[in-house]
XYZ file of C-alpha atoms in Angstrom:
717
model
C 0.000 0.000 0.000
C 1.368 3.404 -1.002
C 1.569 5.937 1.830
C 1.016 9.593 0.994
C 3.822 11.311 2.914
C 2.539 14.801 2.082
C 0.043 14.534 4.938
C 3.007 14.584 7.366
C 4.802 17.536 5.747
C 3.441 20.209 8.079
C 4.509 18.263 11.166
C 7.985 17.866 9.658
C 8.291 21.585 8.904
C 7.062 22.582 12.351
C 9.490 20.242 14.109
C 12.333 21.319 11.815
C 11.812 25.007 12.577
C 11.775 24.172 16.284
C 15.017 22.250 15.789
C 16.613 25.229 14.033
C 15.602 27.481 16.925
C 17.269 25.029 19.314
C 20.418 24.948 17.186
C 20.611 28.742 17.082
C 20.134 29.067 20.832
C 22.751 26.428 21.642
C 25.258 27.946 19.206
C 24.897 31.266 21.006
C 25.368 29.442 24.315
C 28.616 27.955 22.970
C 30.124 31.449 22.908
C 29.531 31.681 26.653
C 30.323 28.089 27.641
C 32.010 25.495 25.405
C 30.057 22.611 26.918
C 30.068 19.460 24.796
C 26.456 18.825 25.784
C 25.549 21.927 23.782
C 27.333 20.421 20.781
C 25.427 17.156 21.278
C 22.137 19.053 21.366
C 23.018 20.867 18.130
C 24.057 17.593 16.503
C 20.808 15.856 17.509
C 18.701 18.704 16.124
C 20.617 18.694 12.823
C 20.374 14.919 12.646
C 16.596 14.969 13.111
C 16.221 17.537 10.334
C 18.412 15.459 8.042
C 16.474 12.277 8.756
C 13.098 13.925 8.202
C 14.143 15.670 5.008
C 15.570 12.423 3.651
C 12.302 10.624 4.433
C 10.269 13.191 2.490
C 12.684 13.400 -0.423
C 14.041 16.895 0.283
C 17.514 15.863 -0.821
C 19.176 19.281 -0.838
C 18.280 19.829 2.812
C 19.422 16.318 3.714
C 22.758 16.624 1.908
C 23.518 20.082 3.269
C 22.683 19.007 6.819
C 24.936 15.988 6.351
C 27.894 18.292 5.683
C 27.072 20.220 8.876
C 26.907 16.919 10.772
C 30.420 15.998 9.658
C 31.846 19.118 11.270
C 29.660 18.750 14.376
C 30.755 15.131 14.765
C 34.399 16.207 14.850
C 33.507 18.765 17.528
C 31.705 16.066 19.542
C 34.677 13.728 19.371
C 37.092 16.488 20.406
C 39.121 16.385 17.191
C 38.117 19.942 16.319
C 38.052 22.928 18.635
C 35.196 25.384 19.009
C 35.892 28.834 17.593
C 33.907 31.927 16.697
C 34.635 31.216 13.025
C 32.909 27.843 13.276
C 29.999 29.259 15.270
C 29.512 31.991 12.659
C 29.514 29.417 9.860
C 26.993 27.203 11.641
C 24.723 30.177 12.410
C 24.762 31.131 8.726
C 23.896 27.528 7.917
C 20.919 27.655 10.293
C 19.668 30.756 8.463
C 20.182 29.044 5.117
C 18.301 25.913 6.211
C 15.446 28.031 7.542
C 15.144 29.747 4.165
C 15.261 26.437 2.272
C 12.556 24.934 4.480
C 10.333 27.988 4.094
C 10.537 27.625 0.311
C 9.735 23.927 0.475
C 6.848 24.642 2.845
C 5.420 27.055 0.271
C 5.629 24.391 -2.427
C 8.663 25.933 -4.140
C 12.013 24.368 -4.985
C 14.758 24.966 -2.436
C 17.323 27.501 -3.606
C 21.039 26.806 -4.093
C 22.067 29.459 -1.575
C 23.844 26.776 0.445
C 26.527 26.192 -2.221
C 28.864 28.891 -0.915
C 28.433 27.602 2.643
C 29.276 24.058 1.533
C 32.503 25.433 0.016
C 33.354 26.900 3.414
C 32.625 23.588 5.150
C 34.702 21.610 2.673
C 37.654 24.008 2.982
C 37.429 23.818 6.760
C 37.219 20.024 6.763
C 40.019 19.615 4.225
C 42.362 22.184 5.750
C 42.207 21.010 9.369
C 41.145 22.752 12.516
C 40.106 26.387 12.499
C 41.825 27.046 15.809
C 42.983 24.633 18.511
C 43.188 21.173 16.958
C 46.717 20.100 16.022
C 47.916 18.525 12.800
C 48.273 15.202 14.583
C 44.641 15.434 15.658
C 43.660 15.983 12.055
C 45.776 13.055 10.910
C 44.130 10.808 13.496
C 40.710 12.080 12.502
C 41.365 11.467 8.826
C 42.650 7.952 9.540
C 39.618 6.989 11.633
C 36.980 8.687 9.498
C 37.991 7.853 5.933
C 39.686 4.819 4.452
C 41.165 5.921 1.145
C 41.986 2.347 0.023
C 38.998 0.060 -0.420
C 36.120 0.163 2.099
C 34.540 -1.414 5.177
C 33.922 -4.818 6.719
C 30.717 -4.870 8.782
C 29.342 -7.469 11.186
C 25.619 -6.937 11.697
C 23.943 -9.288 14.230
C 20.476 -7.914 15.177
C 18.501 -8.947 18.234
C 15.630 -11.347 17.552
C 13.003 -8.647 18.242
C 14.348 -6.151 15.692
C 11.529 -6.778 13.194
C 8.981 -5.898 15.878
C 10.514 -2.405 16.174
C 9.694 -1.672 12.526
C 13.321 -1.983 11.336
C 13.959 -4.262 8.360
C 17.555 -5.304 7.494
C 16.740 -5.317 3.778
C 16.276 -1.561 3.889
C 19.706 -1.072 5.445
C 21.280 -3.255 2.778
C 19.626 -1.148 0.080
C 21.118 1.985 1.646
C 24.565 0.370 1.642
C 24.092 -0.643 -1.995
C 23.671 3.007 -2.829
C 27.101 3.727 -1.364
C 29.138 1.251 -3.369
C 29.685 -2.446 -4.191
C 28.224 -4.648 -1.430
C 28.944 -8.335 -0.695
C 26.536 -9.926 1.814
C 27.131 -13.197 3.696
C 24.214 -14.485 5.798
C 24.685 -16.566 8.966
C 21.746 -19.026 9.215
C 23.091 -21.073 12.124
C 20.446 -19.840 14.580
C 17.425 -20.362 12.353
C 15.152 -22.905 14.153
C 13.133 -25.705 12.624
C 9.958 -24.807 10.778
C 7.737 -25.910 13.682
C 9.596 -23.586 16.094
C 9.897 -20.671 13.659
C 8.450 -17.344 14.867
C 7.653 -15.204 11.799
C 8.013 -12.013 13.866
C 11.538 -12.801 15.059
C 14.878 -12.491 13.300
C 17.387 -15.357 13.609
C 19.885 -14.293 10.915
C 23.071 -12.224 11.187
C 25.178 -10.889 8.333
C 28.783 -10.211 7.385
C 28.895 -7.282 4.945
C 31.802 -6.196 2.740
C 31.342 -2.674 1.381
C 33.715 -1.447 -1.323
C 33.447 2.355 -1.125
C 35.717 5.252 -0.205
C 33.382 6.924 2.293
C 33.547 8.325 5.792
C 32.878 6.265 8.884
C 29.934 8.444 9.881
C 28.157 7.656 6.595
C 28.279 3.921 7.322
C 27.214 4.410 10.936
C 24.203 6.447 9.862
C 22.754 3.464 8.012
C 22.543 1.571 11.316
C 21.844 4.514 13.635
C 18.241 3.506 14.368
C 19.270 -0.002 15.465
C 22.547 0.616 17.320
C 20.973 -0.408 20.634
C 19.267 -3.451 19.121
C 22.170 -5.286 17.530
C 25.803 -6.260 17.639
C 27.633 -4.046 15.178
C 31.328 -4.082 14.250
C 32.831 -1.714 11.694
C 36.367 -2.412 10.466
C 38.239 -0.581 7.757
C 39.817 -2.849 5.167
C 43.143 -1.839 6.728
C 42.110 -3.746 9.861
C 41.453 -0.942 12.347
C 38.326 -1.529 14.392
C 36.249 1.642 14.209
C 33.085 0.660 16.073
C 32.193 -2.395 18.160
C 28.988 -3.021 20.106
C 28.832 -5.181 23.242
C 27.120 -8.454 22.408
C 28.289 -12.038 22.807
C 30.037 -13.633 19.875
C 28.021 -15.933 17.674
C 28.902 -19.516 16.840
C 30.801 -20.475 13.729
C 28.333 -19.539 11.023
C 26.728 -21.641 8.364
C 26.693 -19.168 5.542
C 24.838 -18.294 2.431
C 26.609 -15.788 0.225
C 24.708 -12.941 -1.387
C 26.409 -10.584 -3.791
C 24.980 -7.240 -4.854
C 26.236 -4.705 -7.325
C 25.330 -0.994 -7.176
C 23.455 -0.136 -10.336
C 23.441 3.601 -10.947
C 21.318 3.308 -14.056
C 18.226 1.684 -12.630
C 15.438 3.473 -10.781
C 13.435 0.428 -9.827
C 13.359 -0.943 -6.292
C 13.319 -4.734 -6.180
C 12.194 -6.377 -2.972
C 13.987 -9.541 -1.906
C 11.775 -12.564 -1.521
C 11.950 -14.352 1.808
C 12.157 -18.128 1.707
C 11.016 -20.047 4.791
C 13.155 -23.037 3.784
C 15.939 -23.509 6.334
C 18.310 -25.164 3.886
C 21.707 -23.569 4.507
C 22.571 -23.780 0.830
C 19.609 -21.637 -0.308
C 20.722 -18.586 -2.287
C 18.939 -15.227 -2.305
C 19.754 -12.170 -4.338
C 19.407 -8.632 -3.003
C 19.345 -6.032 -5.756
C 20.217 -2.511 -4.768
C 17.695 0.286 -4.903
C 18.760 3.608 -6.285
C 19.069 5.801 -3.184
C 16.720 8.764 -2.850
C 19.296 10.782 -0.923
C 22.916 11.130 -1.890
C 25.109 10.278 1.099
C 28.258 11.757 -0.452
C 29.533 15.188 0.631
C 28.267 17.946 -1.647
C 30.653 19.209 -4.306
C 30.853 22.909 -5.032
C 33.325 23.280 -7.874
C 32.602 25.153 -11.076
C 30.965 22.079 -12.557
C 28.320 21.947 -9.861
C 24.990 20.682 -11.120
C 22.059 21.483 -8.803
C 20.631 18.416 -7.118
C 17.248 17.408 -8.505
C 14.664 18.148 -5.874
C 11.539 16.062 -5.521
C 8.858 18.487 -6.679
C 6.297 17.729 -4.052
C 3.938 20.663 -4.011
C 2.715 21.786 -0.647
C -0.157 24.180 -0.154
C 1.003 27.593 1.008
C 0.559 28.197 4.671
C -0.042 31.229 6.799
C 2.868 32.656 8.732
C 1.418 31.416 12.011
C 1.880 27.818 13.027
C -1.110 25.611 12.328
C -0.784 23.527 15.474
C 0.009 23.937 19.125
C 1.516 21.606 21.730
C -0.583 21.115 24.831
C 0.535 19.664 28.156
C -1.241 16.480 29.217
C -2.278 18.166 32.471
C -4.367 20.679 30.517
C -6.007 17.898 28.548
C -6.785 15.996 31.774
C -8.396 19.119 33.227
C -10.611 19.457 30.146
C -11.678 15.821 30.402
C -12.589 16.280 34.076
C -14.623 19.405 33.340
C -16.473 17.734 30.487
C -17.301 14.913 32.896
C -18.749 17.441 35.356
C -20.799 18.999 32.562
C -22.208 15.613 31.571
C -23.267 14.947 35.180
C -24.904 18.380 35.470
C -26.638 17.974 32.106
C -27.965 14.567 33.161
C -29.346 16.046 36.394
C -31.028 18.953 34.601
C -32.430 16.611 31.968
C -34.038 14.457 34.645
C -35.518 17.565 36.308
C -36.946 18.650 32.971
C -38.639 15.287 32.415
C -40.230 15.204 35.875
C -40.445 18.861 36.841
C -42.452 19.964 39.851
C -42.525 23.332 41.575
C -41.188 21.693 44.696
C -37.926 21.072 42.760
C -37.374 24.716 41.815
C -34.513 25.085 44.320
C -32.831 21.996 42.881
C -33.192 23.468 39.403
C -31.600 26.778 40.479
C -28.673 24.945 42.091
C -28.184 22.883 38.935
C -28.101 26.014 36.770
C -25.549 27.624 39.100
C -23.395 24.521 38.876
C -23.728 24.561 35.095
C -22.609 28.208 35.020
C -19.580 27.468 37.221
C -18.563 24.470 35.117
C -18.987 26.442 31.905
C -16.777 29.249 33.229
C -14.077 26.770 34.274
C -14.282 25.050 30.899
C -13.924 28.402 29.143
C -10.844 29.296 31.183
C -9.298 25.881 30.557
C -9.895 26.057 26.821
C -8.371 29.534 26.709
C -5.433 28.189 28.695
C -4.679 25.749 25.868
C -3.944 28.718 23.581
C -1.558 30.243 26.108
C 2.149 29.815 25.332
C 5.282 31.140 27.078
C 6.423 34.429 25.569
C 9.901 32.905 25.539
C 8.982 31.600 22.063
C 9.244 35.230 20.887
C 12.049 36.352 23.204
C 14.335 33.514 22.108
C 14.494 34.891 18.556
C 16.202 38.059 19.737
C 19.636 36.994 21.156
C 20.884 36.105 17.670
C 19.747 39.447 16.277
C 21.404 41.327 19.161
C 24.659 39.430 18.593
C 24.782 40.122 14.850
C 23.597 43.728 15.031
C 26.026 44.598 17.844
C 28.906 43.328 15.699
C 27.598 45.294 12.720
C 27.367 48.511 14.762
C 30.692 47.967 16.523
C 29.071 47.945 19.961
C 29.161 45.572 22.898
C 25.673 44.675 24.060
C 24.271 42.150 26.502
C 20.646 41.047 26.258
C 19.006 40.175 29.589
C 15.696 38.278 29.430
C 13.292 37.991 32.355
C 9.797 36.543 32.557
C 10.135 34.294 29.517
C 7.704 31.817 31.140
C 4.924 34.438 31.187
C 2.072 33.048 29.098
C 0.310 34.870 26.284
C -2.356 33.897 23.778
C -0.851 32.253 20.694
C -2.599 34.683 18.318
C -1.264 37.725 20.174
C 2.216 36.203 20.351
C 2.392 35.611 16.599
C 1.681 39.286 15.948
C 3.932 40.821 18.609
C 7.190 39.369 17.239
C 7.866 42.070 14.620
C 7.145 45.051 16.928
C 9.437 43.584 19.595
C 12.184 43.006 17.052
C 11.999 46.599 15.858
C 12.061 48.028 19.385
C 15.153 45.984 20.284
C 16.879 47.048 17.051
C 15.998 50.652 17.890
C 17.478 50.240 21.384
C 20.735 48.932 19.905
C 20.995 51.572 17.183
C 19.723 54.716 18.936
C 19.811 53.813 22.627
C 23.092 52.061 23.429
C 26.057 54.347 22.796
C 29.334 53.412 21.153
C 32.066 51.948 23.350
C 33.998 55.233 23.269
C 31.021 57.338 24.357
C 30.077 54.926 27.144
C 33.597 54.940 28.556
C 33.753 58.734 28.300
C 30.582 59.054 30.420
C 31.797 56.592 33.040
C 29.659 53.678 31.905
C 30.684 50.101 31.263
C 31.692 49.458 27.652
C 28.947 46.820 27.434
C 25.435 48.162 27.036
C 22.536 46.336 28.656
C 19.199 45.756 26.911
C 16.601 44.138 29.172
C 13.435 42.336 28.122
C 10.877 41.714 30.839
C 7.351 40.278 30.764
C 4.793 39.873 33.527
C 1.065 39.721 34.127
C -0.812 42.685 35.523
C -4.547 42.295 35.943
C -6.015 40.978 32.703
C -3.051 42.177 30.656
C 0.519 41.232 29.917
C 3.186 43.903 30.284
C 6.336 43.747 28.138
C 9.212 46.112 28.904
C 12.133 46.859 26.574
C 14.730 48.801 28.531
C 18.218 50.026 27.659
C 20.863 51.827 29.724
C 21.874 54.070 26.847
C 21.828 57.792 26.144
C 18.099 58.268 26.597
C 15.853 60.518 24.494
C 16.526 64.253 24.476
C 13.104 65.987 24.414
C 14.684 69.186 23.066
C 15.969 67.331 19.981
C 12.523 65.768 19.446
C 10.811 69.131 19.867
C 13.138 70.850 17.379
C 12.642 68.069 14.828
C 8.857 68.243 15.226
C 8.958 72.011 14.618
C 11.181 71.481 11.563
C 8.710 68.961 10.124
C 5.775 71.240 10.804
C 4.185 68.836 13.261
C 3.903 71.544 15.941
C 4.350 75.305 16.152
C 7.455 76.671 17.806
C 6.863 78.009 21.300
C 3.908 75.776 22.171
C 4.201 74.270 25.647
C 3.850 70.483 25.381
C 4.204 67.941 28.230
C 7.472 65.983 28.372
C 5.770 62.601 27.796
C 3.884 63.884 24.751
C 7.081 65.222 23.183
C 8.833 61.858 23.577
C 5.755 60.110 22.189
C 6.246 61.958 18.884
C 8.976 59.501 17.904
C 6.158 57.060 17.104
C 4.447 59.414 14.659
C 4.597 58.493 10.935
C 7.780 59.617 9.174
C 9.457 60.923 12.317
C 13.183 60.214 12.679
C 16.088 62.019 14.352
C 18.770 59.936 12.633
C 21.292 62.123 10.838
C 22.194 59.411 8.345
C 20.158 56.678 6.712
C 21.545 53.187 7.244
C 20.286 49.680 6.645
C 19.398 49.581 10.357
C 17.291 52.720 10.733
C 16.904 56.363 9.865
C 14.099 56.440 7.302
C 11.316 57.229 9.776
C 9.498 54.038 8.905
C 8.934 51.547 11.670
C 8.069 53.150 14.994
C 4.661 54.259 13.739
C 4.094 50.732 12.395
C 5.058 49.326 15.804
C 2.494 51.563 17.447
C -0.209 50.710 14.916
C 0.374 46.956 15.180
C 0.204 47.046 18.962
C -2.944 49.180 18.856
C -4.500 46.682 16.437
C -3.994 44.053 19.139
C -5.921 46.193 21.604
C -2.711 47.266 23.336
C -0.799 50.449 23.987
C 2.814 51.670 24.123
C 4.213 54.056 26.738
C 7.694 55.588 26.672
C 9.733 56.819 29.623
C 13.245 58.148 29.193
C 15.910 59.811 31.328
C 18.727 61.580 29.519
C 22.054 59.679 29.798
C 20.387 56.915 31.838
C 18.246 55.059 29.335
C 14.819 54.505 27.821
C 12.001 52.088 28.586
C 9.223 51.091 26.177
C 6.269 49.560 28.022
C 3.810 47.520 25.965
C 0.450 46.630 27.483
C -1.450 43.834 25.724
C -4.585 41.804 26.427
C -3.878 38.189 27.347
C -6.178 36.988 24.580
C -7.988 38.394 21.564
C -10.875 35.929 21.878
C -12.449 37.200 25.119
C -12.753 40.771 26.364
C -13.628 42.296 29.713
C -16.203 44.874 28.706
C -18.561 47.519 30.063
C -22.036 47.380 28.544
C -23.587 50.778 27.840
C -26.944 51.820 26.379
C -27.326 54.500 23.741
C -30.984 54.990 22.725
C -32.208 51.441 22.127
C -28.760 50.022 21.242
C -26.286 48.211 23.514
C -22.539 48.758 22.967
C -19.467 47.260 24.625
C -16.567 49.464 25.732
C -13.289 47.638 26.598
C -12.997 47.904 30.357
C -9.254 48.620 30.182
C -9.947 51.769 28.120
C -12.312 53.431 30.588
C -10.818 56.215 32.737
C -13.962 57.467 34.492
C -17.658 58.248 33.993
C -19.257 61.613 34.810
C -22.970 62.587 34.888
C -23.943 65.157 32.260
C -26.021 67.211 34.683
C -24.148 70.401 35.535
C -21.295 69.525 33.182
C -19.916 72.510 31.272
C -19.617 71.715 27.578
C -18.101 74.091 25.027
C -17.758 73.825 21.269
C -14.732 74.425 19.063
C -14.227 74.755 15.327
C -16.292 72.269 13.378
C -19.002 72.370 16.054
C -17.114 69.725 18.033
C -18.315 69.596 21.677
C -15.483 69.338 24.223
C -15.216 68.905 27.959
C -12.475 70.712 29.876
C -10.888 68.578 32.568
C -7.893 69.938 34.533
C -6.722 72.118 31.660
C -7.235 69.326 29.083
C -9.911 69.592 26.396
C -11.532 66.226 25.737
C -13.689 65.807 22.585
C -17.203 64.468 23.228
C -18.365 61.788 20.800
C -22.107 61.418 20.236
C -22.742 57.794 19.212
C -26.226 58.714 17.985
C -24.602 60.837 15.280
C -21.623 58.573 14.556
C -23.768 55.495 13.971
C -26.878 57.385 12.735
C -29.194 56.015 15.386
C -32.768 57.089 14.593
C -34.181 57.587 18.060
C -35.504 60.436 20.133
C -32.532 62.481 21.327
C -31.913 62.961 24.998
C -31.789 66.392 26.590
C -28.444 68.034 27.363
C -28.569 67.177 31.050
C -29.601 63.516 30.680
C -27.243 60.571 30.763
C -23.493 60.699 31.312
C -20.148 60.639 29.558
C -17.570 57.860 29.747
C -14.016 59.154 29.393
C -11.913 56.565 27.575
C -8.307 56.510 26.408
C -6.459 54.937 23.483
C -3.054 55.762 21.957
C -2.586 58.376 24.699
C -5.667 60.237 23.435
C -8.809 60.751 25.467
C -12.355 61.081 24.212
C -15.659 61.297 26.081
C -18.431 59.023 24.808
C -21.944 60.322 25.467
C -24.184 57.483 26.668
C -27.653 57.084 28.180
C -26.983 54.409 30.763
C -24.198 52.278 32.227
C -25.170 48.615 32.338
C -23.256 45.688 33.800
C -19.673 44.528 33.265
C -19.054 41.113 31.733
C -16.688 39.066 29.656
C -17.734 38.932 26.020
C -16.641 36.596 23.234
C -15.286 38.655 20.333
C -16.593 37.871 16.860
C -14.876 39.343 13.809
C -17.162 41.830 12.083
C -14.925 41.947 9.026
C -15.247 38.231 8.302
C -19.036 38.255 8.721
C -19.872 41.695 7.278
C -17.204 44.321 6.644
C -14.688 46.465 8.517
C -16.144 49.563 10.196
C -14.048 52.410 11.572
C -14.677 52.749 15.280
C -15.795 49.127 15.708
C -13.334 46.350 16.610
C -15.828 43.486 16.548
C -19.165 42.254 17.812
C -20.528 39.883 20.419
C -23.767 38.090 21.200
C -25.402 39.020 24.493
C -27.276 36.697 26.822
C -30.648 37.654 25.309
C -29.419 36.829 21.797
C -28.907 40.437 20.672
C -25.812 41.446 18.718
C -23.769 44.198 20.346
C -20.922 46.144 18.718
C -17.562 46.416 20.518
C -16.178 49.944 20.267
C -12.647 50.629 19.024
C -11.575 53.717 20.971
C -8.745 54.744 18.619
C -10.866 54.275 15.508
C -13.811 56.080 17.090
C -11.568 59.023 17.973
C -10.297 59.257 14.385
C -13.807 58.857 12.990
C -15.067 61.700 15.186
C -12.118 63.948 14.245
C -12.752 63.321 10.534
C -16.435 64.206 10.989
C -15.445 67.438 12.773
C -12.977 68.338 9.995
C -15.624 67.710 7.355
C -18.112 69.933 9.210
C -15.462 72.649 9.544
C -14.763 72.509 5.806
C -18.465 72.801 4.959
C -18.826 75.847 7.216
C -15.782 77.473 5.603
C-alpha cells in the first residue's frame, strides 16, 4: 500500500523550525560556555532535520545538513576545537536551512544558496582545525573517518526482536548498496526448525563487505536507528576496528553468500523474496535500490549541477503555526470538566422530564453549577492557547549578537519573565514590533564603546526584556541603559517637520511620544538599520490593532524604557455594557478612565461644532454615538445621561451614553469576516438575550469623530 507522505509535511516543517531554533540558541550558548552537551544538542537537532528531510525526499536539505553533521561530529569527538569562526559558519547555515525549508513549505524548490556555505565547510574540513586542533589530531581524525583504500567490513547481528521495532535489514542493505559495491554473507546457524519458527523474530546475522571510499559516519548512519538493538562491528579494510557493540560472539556460522552490485542506471526498487526453507545452501539475491538521498559530501566546484529536488507541491501556509503543543495536564483538566458537565446535564435533563414546583430550588442549584462548570471550561480552553512568551524572546539573542557586531558595539541582552504566558494569536503578531524596538534600542539607545567609557559607563550596554502579568493584561518592557531621548531634539525636529508650532508648551511625555508618529526620525544618516522614519509608527499601529498600547519613559544619559500593554487573549474581552438609545454597545474595560454625569457639566464647542469637555486644563472631545452610527431615536436632553471618558493611543475622548449597564466578559466575533470592517468598531458579540452588540474601538472612534469634525469645519468654511 502506497503511503502519501505529504500529509506529514506540516509536522515535519514545524518540528524542523523548532530544531533550528534550538540549534541557534545552543550555538549562542557555545560562545559563553564550550560545553560538549551543547554540541550534542546541536548535533541531535541537525540529525533529526536530516532524517526527516531524507524521508520526504528533500535531498538538498538532507545533503547540506549531512555536511554540517560531519563538522559537528568532529567537535563532539574532540578532534576539532570550538571557535567563533565555526559558530559563525553554523549560524549562517541555520539561516540558510530556515530559508530552504520555508521555500519547500510554500511548495517551491529549495534555492542553491547553500553552495557557498558548503565550500566553506569543505575548505574547513580539508584544511584542518580552524583554531585549537593540532595537525596530529587531524591526521588521526582522517585515519579513523575515511579509508582511502577500499572500504569497510561490517558485522551486523540484530537482536531477535528487531523486526517488531519496525526496522527491516533489507532496507539497510539497500542503503549500503547506494554507497558502493556490497557483498553480503548471511549466517543461518540460529534459524530454528519450521515448527519452532516465529515469523516475527529475526534469527539471521550478516557479514557485509562494502567497497566504497566513504567516511565512517556515513556507514554508521545506516545503522543509527538499530545501534541499541544489535551487535555491530565496523572495520576498515586496513584492519582498524572503528566501532564495536557489546554483544556475545556468535557460533561459527553456516553461511549463504549474497552478492549485490550498485546499479546507478536503474530506478526500480526490487524487494527480496523471503524463503522459509531452512536449507543452509539456499541462495537469495538482493538487488540494490537507487538511493533517494545522496550520502556523499556535496561538491561545489565550477561544474556543480544542482541536485534534482523532488517536486512535491505543498499548499502555502499562513505565517502562524497551524498547530500547538498542549501539556497532558491541561487535557486531563478538560476531560474532568467535560465529565462534570455531563453529570450536570444529566441532572437537569431528569428535572426537565419530571419537573415539579417543589424542585425549583434543585433546578436553580443545577443552573448555578452549570454556570460554574462552563466558566471553568472556558478558562481551561483559553489556557490551551496560552504559550510562554519565551517563544518570541528567544528569537532576539541572535539578532542582538549580529547587530552589535555590525554597529561595533558591545551589548548584553538580559531576558526575564520568559515563562509568562500569552495567547498564541497575540504572540504571533507581537514578534515584529518587539524586534523593531530591540533594534531601535541597539541603534539609537546604546552608545558606542567610546562614548560609554567617556561618560563613566561600562563598555557593554545592557538591553533588558521583561514580561509579567498585571490584571487581565501582559506587560512587556524593553529597557536600555543608553543615552536616553533628548526631548529638546525631538521638539526641534517636530517644529522642523511642521508637526507643531514653535513656542507651544507640550508635556514631556507627549514630546517623547512623537517619535512614534509616521515619518518621524532624528537619525542624521540613513543606514540599513534605521533612519528612514518608517517603523516606529508601524510598531504603534500593530500594537494598537492588538488592543494594546505603548508608553515611553526616558531619562537623559540613563536610558529609555518602552512599556507595551497587551490583552492576554484576543478571543475574550472584559467589557462595560452601555446603552445609547435602544442600542447596547461594549466598551473595553481597560480603556475606561472614568464616567461623569452630564447634569451640571460645562460643555463648550470648538471649530467644526465639536463639543469638548475641559478637565484639569485638558480639552476632551465628546463623541455622540447617535450621530456617529446614525441612530434614529428620540434624542436625549443636554442634562440627561453621562459621559464615559476613555483613552487609546494616549488620546482621550468622552463618549456620550444614556446608561451604564453591567460589566461582563464577552466573546469577540470578527465583524470583518461576517460583514465588513467599520471604523470605530473592533468586533461584535452576542449578548445573553441573543442580541448582537458592537464592541467599540476607541482609537478608531476618535479618528472617525475627528474626521467628521474636519468635514463639518470645511463645509462651514
